mmCIF file of C-alpha atoms in Angstrom:
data_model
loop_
_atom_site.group_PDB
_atom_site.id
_atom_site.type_symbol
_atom_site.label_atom_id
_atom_site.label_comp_id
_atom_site.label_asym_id
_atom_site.label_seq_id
_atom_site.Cartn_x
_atom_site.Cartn_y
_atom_site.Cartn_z
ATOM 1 C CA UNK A 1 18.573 1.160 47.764
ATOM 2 C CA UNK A 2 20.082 1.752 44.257
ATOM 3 C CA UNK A 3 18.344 3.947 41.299
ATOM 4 C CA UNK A 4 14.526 3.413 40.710
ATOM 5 C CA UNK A 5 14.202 1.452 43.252
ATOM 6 C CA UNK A 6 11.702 0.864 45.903
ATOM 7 C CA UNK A 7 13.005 3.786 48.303
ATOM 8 C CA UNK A 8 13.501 5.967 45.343
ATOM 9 C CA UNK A 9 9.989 5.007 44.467
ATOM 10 C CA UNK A 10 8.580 6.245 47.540
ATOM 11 C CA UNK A 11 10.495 9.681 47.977
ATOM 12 C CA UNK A 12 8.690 10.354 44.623
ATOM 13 C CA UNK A 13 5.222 9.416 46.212
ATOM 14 C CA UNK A 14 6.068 11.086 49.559
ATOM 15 C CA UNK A 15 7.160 14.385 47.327
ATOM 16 C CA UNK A 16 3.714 14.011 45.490
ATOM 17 C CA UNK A 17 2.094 13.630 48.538
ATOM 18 C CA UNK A 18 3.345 16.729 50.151
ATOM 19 C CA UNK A 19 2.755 18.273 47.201
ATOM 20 C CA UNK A 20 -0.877 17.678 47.486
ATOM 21 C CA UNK A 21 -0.694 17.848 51.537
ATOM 22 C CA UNK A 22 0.303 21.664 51.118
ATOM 23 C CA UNK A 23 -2.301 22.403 48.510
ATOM 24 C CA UNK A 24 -5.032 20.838 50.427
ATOM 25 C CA UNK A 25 -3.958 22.581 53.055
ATOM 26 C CA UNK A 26 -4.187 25.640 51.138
ATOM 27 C CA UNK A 27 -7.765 25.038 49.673
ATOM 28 C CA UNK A 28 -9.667 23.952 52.933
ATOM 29 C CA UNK A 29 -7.927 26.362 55.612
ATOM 30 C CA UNK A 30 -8.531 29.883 56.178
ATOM 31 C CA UNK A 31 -4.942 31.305 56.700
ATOM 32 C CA UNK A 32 -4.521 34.118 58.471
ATOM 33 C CA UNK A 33 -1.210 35.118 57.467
ATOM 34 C CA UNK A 34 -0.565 36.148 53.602
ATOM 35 C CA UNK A 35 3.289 34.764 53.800
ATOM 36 C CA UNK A 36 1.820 31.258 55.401
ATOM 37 C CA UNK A 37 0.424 31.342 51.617
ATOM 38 C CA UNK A 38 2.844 32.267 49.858
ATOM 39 C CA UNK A 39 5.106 29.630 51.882
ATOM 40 C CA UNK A 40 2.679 26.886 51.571
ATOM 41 C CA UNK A 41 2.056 27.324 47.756
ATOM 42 C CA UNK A 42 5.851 27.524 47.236
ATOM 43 C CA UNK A 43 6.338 24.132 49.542
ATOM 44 C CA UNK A 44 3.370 22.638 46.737
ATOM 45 C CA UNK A 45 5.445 23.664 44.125
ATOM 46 C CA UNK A 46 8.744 22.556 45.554
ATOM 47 C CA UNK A 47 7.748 19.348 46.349
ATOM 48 C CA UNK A 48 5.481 18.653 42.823
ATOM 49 C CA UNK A 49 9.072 19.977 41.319
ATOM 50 C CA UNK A 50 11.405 17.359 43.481
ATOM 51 C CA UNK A 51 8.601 14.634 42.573
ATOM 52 C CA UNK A 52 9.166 15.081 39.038
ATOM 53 C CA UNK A 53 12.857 15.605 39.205
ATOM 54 C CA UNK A 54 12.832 11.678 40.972
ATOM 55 C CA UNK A 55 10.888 10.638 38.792
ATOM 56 C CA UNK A 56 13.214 11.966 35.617
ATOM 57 C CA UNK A 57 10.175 14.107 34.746
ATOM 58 C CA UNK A 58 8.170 11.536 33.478
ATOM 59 C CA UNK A 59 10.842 9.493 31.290
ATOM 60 C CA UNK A 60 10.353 6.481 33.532
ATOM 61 C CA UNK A 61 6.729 6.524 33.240
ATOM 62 C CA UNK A 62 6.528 7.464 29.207
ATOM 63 C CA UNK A 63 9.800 5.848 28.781
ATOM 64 C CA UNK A 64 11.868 8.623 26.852
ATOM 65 C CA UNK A 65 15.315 9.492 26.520
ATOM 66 C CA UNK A 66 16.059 12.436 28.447
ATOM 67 C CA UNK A 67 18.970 14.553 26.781
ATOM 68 C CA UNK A 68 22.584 13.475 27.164
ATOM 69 C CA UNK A 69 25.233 15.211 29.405
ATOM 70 C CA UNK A 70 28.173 16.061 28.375
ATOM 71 C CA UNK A 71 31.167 13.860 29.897
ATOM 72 C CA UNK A 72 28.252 11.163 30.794
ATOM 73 C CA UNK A 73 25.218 10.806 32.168
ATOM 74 C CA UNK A 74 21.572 12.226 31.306
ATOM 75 C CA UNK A 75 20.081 15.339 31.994
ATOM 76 C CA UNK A 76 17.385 13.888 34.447
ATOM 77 C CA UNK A 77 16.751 15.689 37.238
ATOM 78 C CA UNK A 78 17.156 19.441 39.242
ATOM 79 C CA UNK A 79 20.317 18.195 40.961
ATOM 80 C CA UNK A 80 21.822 17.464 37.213
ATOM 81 C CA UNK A 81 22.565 21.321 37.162
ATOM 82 C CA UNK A 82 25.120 20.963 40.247
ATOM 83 C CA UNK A 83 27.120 18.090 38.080
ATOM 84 C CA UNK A 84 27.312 20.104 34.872
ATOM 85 C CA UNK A 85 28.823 22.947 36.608
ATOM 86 C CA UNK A 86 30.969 20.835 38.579
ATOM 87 C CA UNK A 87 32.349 19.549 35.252
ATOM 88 C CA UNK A 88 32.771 22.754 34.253
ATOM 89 C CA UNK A 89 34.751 23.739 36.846
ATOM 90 C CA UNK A 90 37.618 20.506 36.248
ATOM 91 C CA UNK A 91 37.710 21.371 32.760
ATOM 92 C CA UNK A 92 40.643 24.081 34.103
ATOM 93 C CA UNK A 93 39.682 26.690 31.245
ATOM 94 C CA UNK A 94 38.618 30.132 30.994
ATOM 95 C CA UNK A 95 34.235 29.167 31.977
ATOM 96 C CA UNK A 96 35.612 27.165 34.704
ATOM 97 C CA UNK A 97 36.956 29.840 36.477
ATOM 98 C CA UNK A 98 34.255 32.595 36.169
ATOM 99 C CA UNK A 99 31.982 29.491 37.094
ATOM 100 C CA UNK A 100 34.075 28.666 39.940
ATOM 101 C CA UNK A 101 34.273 32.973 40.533
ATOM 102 C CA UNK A 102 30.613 32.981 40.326
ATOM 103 C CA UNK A 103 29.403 30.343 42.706
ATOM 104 C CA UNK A 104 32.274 32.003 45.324
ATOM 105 C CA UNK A 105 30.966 35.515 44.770
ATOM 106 C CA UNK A 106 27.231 34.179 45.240
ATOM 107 C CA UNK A 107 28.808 31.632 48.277
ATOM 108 C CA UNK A 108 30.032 34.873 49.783
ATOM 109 C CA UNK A 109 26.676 37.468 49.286
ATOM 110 C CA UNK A 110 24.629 34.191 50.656
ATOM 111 C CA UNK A 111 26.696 34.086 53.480
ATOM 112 C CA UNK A 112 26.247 38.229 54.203
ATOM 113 C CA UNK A 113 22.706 37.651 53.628
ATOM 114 C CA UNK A 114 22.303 35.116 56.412
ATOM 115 C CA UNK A 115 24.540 37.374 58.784
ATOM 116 C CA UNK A 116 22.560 40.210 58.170
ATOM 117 C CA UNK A 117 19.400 38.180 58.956
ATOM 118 C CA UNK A 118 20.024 36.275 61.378
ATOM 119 C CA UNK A 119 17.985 37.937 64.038
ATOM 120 C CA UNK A 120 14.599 37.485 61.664
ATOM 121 C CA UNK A 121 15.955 34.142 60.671
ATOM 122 C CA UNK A 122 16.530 33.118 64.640
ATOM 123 C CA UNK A 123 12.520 33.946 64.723
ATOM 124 C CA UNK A 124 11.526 32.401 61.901
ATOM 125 C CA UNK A 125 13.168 29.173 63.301
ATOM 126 C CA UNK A 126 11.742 29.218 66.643
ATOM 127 C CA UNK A 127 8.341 26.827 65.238
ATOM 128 C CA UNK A 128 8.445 23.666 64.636
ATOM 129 C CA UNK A 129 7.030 23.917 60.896
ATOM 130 C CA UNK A 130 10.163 26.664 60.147
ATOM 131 C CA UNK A 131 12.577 24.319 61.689
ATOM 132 C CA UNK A 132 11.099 21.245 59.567
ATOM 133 C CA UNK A 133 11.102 23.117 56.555
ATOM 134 C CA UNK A 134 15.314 24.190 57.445
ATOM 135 C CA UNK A 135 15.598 20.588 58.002
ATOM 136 C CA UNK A 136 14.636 19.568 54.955
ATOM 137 C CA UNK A 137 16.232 21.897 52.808
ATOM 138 C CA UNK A 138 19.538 20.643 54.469
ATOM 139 C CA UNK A 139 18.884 16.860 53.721
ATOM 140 C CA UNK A 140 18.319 18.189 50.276
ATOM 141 C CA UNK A 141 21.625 19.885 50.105
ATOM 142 C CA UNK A 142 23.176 16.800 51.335
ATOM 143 C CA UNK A 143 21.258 14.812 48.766
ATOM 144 C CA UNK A 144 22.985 16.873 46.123
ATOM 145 C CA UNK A 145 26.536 16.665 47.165
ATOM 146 C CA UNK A 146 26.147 13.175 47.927
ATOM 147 C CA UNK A 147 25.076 12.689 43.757
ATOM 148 C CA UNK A 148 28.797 14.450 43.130
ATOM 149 C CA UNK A 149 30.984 11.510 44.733
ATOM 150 C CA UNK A 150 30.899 8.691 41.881
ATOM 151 C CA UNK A 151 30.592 5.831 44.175
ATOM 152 C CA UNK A 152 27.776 2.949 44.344
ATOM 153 C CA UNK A 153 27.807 3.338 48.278
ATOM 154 C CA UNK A 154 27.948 7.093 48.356
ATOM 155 C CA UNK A 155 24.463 6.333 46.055
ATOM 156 C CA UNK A 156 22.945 4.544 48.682
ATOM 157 C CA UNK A 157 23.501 7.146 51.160
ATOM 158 C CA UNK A 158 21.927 9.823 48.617
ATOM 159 C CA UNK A 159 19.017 7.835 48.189
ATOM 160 C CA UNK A 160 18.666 7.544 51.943
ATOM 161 C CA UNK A 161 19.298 11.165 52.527
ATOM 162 C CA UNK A 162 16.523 11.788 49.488
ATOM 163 C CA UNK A 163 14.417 9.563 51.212
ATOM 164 C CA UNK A 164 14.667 11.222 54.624
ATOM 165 C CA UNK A 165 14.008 14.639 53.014
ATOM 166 C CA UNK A 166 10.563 13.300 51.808
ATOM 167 C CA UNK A 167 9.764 12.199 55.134
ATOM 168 C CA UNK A 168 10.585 15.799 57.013
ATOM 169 C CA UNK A 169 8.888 17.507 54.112
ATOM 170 C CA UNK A 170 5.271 15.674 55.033
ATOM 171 C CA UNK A 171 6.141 15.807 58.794
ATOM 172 C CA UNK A 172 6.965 19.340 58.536
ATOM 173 C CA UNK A 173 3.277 19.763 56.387
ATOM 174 C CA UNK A 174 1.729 17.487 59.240
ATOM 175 C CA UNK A 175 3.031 19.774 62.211
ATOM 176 C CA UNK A 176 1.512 23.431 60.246
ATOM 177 C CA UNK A 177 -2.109 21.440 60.255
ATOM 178 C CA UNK A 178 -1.813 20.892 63.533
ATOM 179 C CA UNK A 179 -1.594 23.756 64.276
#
């Protein structure tokens, strides 16, 4: 449970494989929806993009440098972008706080977006798939503020959390073929 290990290993294969789960799915079933399309092709593309972000987009396999961060670290993966603007925000200057202004402005219009929706969304939630999917973006989220906290344990929990997401994200696949 630590960095390229075994469990981060297989959250990278379990990505891949829902990656190819939803296309699959895609290629051999007639859908008779258009926006189970577009929501399966984007769940392909999600999950090929969180298989390549655990996998530091190839620099493990190729072994390359990926580019250097600034105040530590290296530019490796999606979740990378929540750090550097994190570190922008302690820097206590002048792009700190219309970064800090910007992410409570777009807090704020997410938040009246999910009010205003919430009947749809209450719908769109009542399948199992929907709630999967929900499920998984939320272990994701979690995933991602876990990487914030510089502390070996807190990394074990990430990786867990990471882990977890991989799982709902082929379970949630698994319950729209049943279907």
């Amino acid at each position: 449970m630590r960095e390229d290990s075994l469990v981060e290993s297989a959250s990278a294969a379990l990505f891949l494989f829902a990656s190819l789960l939803a296309f699959w799915t895609l290629a051999t079933r007639d859908m008779a929806f258009k926006r189970d399309v577009r929501m399966l092709l984007g769940v392909s593309m999600f999950s090929l993009l969180l298989f390549l972000s655990e996998v530091s987009f190839g620099a493990r396999f190729f072994d390359f440098e990926m580019p250097l961060m600034e105040g530590g670290g290296q530019f490796d993966g999606g979740h990378d972008i929540a750090i550097i603007l994190l570190r922008m925000m302690l820097k206590g200057d002048a792009t700190s706080l219309v970064v800090a202004l910007c992410l409570l402005l777009g807090f704020i219009g997410f938040l009246a977006v999910i009010y205003k929706a919430r009947d749809p969304i209450r719908r769109f939630l009542q399948d199992d798939f929907h709630f999967a999917l929900l499920l998984h973006l939320g272990l994701l989220a979690c995933g991602v503020l876990l990487d914030l906290v510089p502390s070996r344990k807190v990394s074990l929990l990430e990786e867990a959390v990471e882990f977890t997401a991989s799982v709902t994200i082929v379970w949630a696949l698994l319950i729209f073929r049943r279907v």
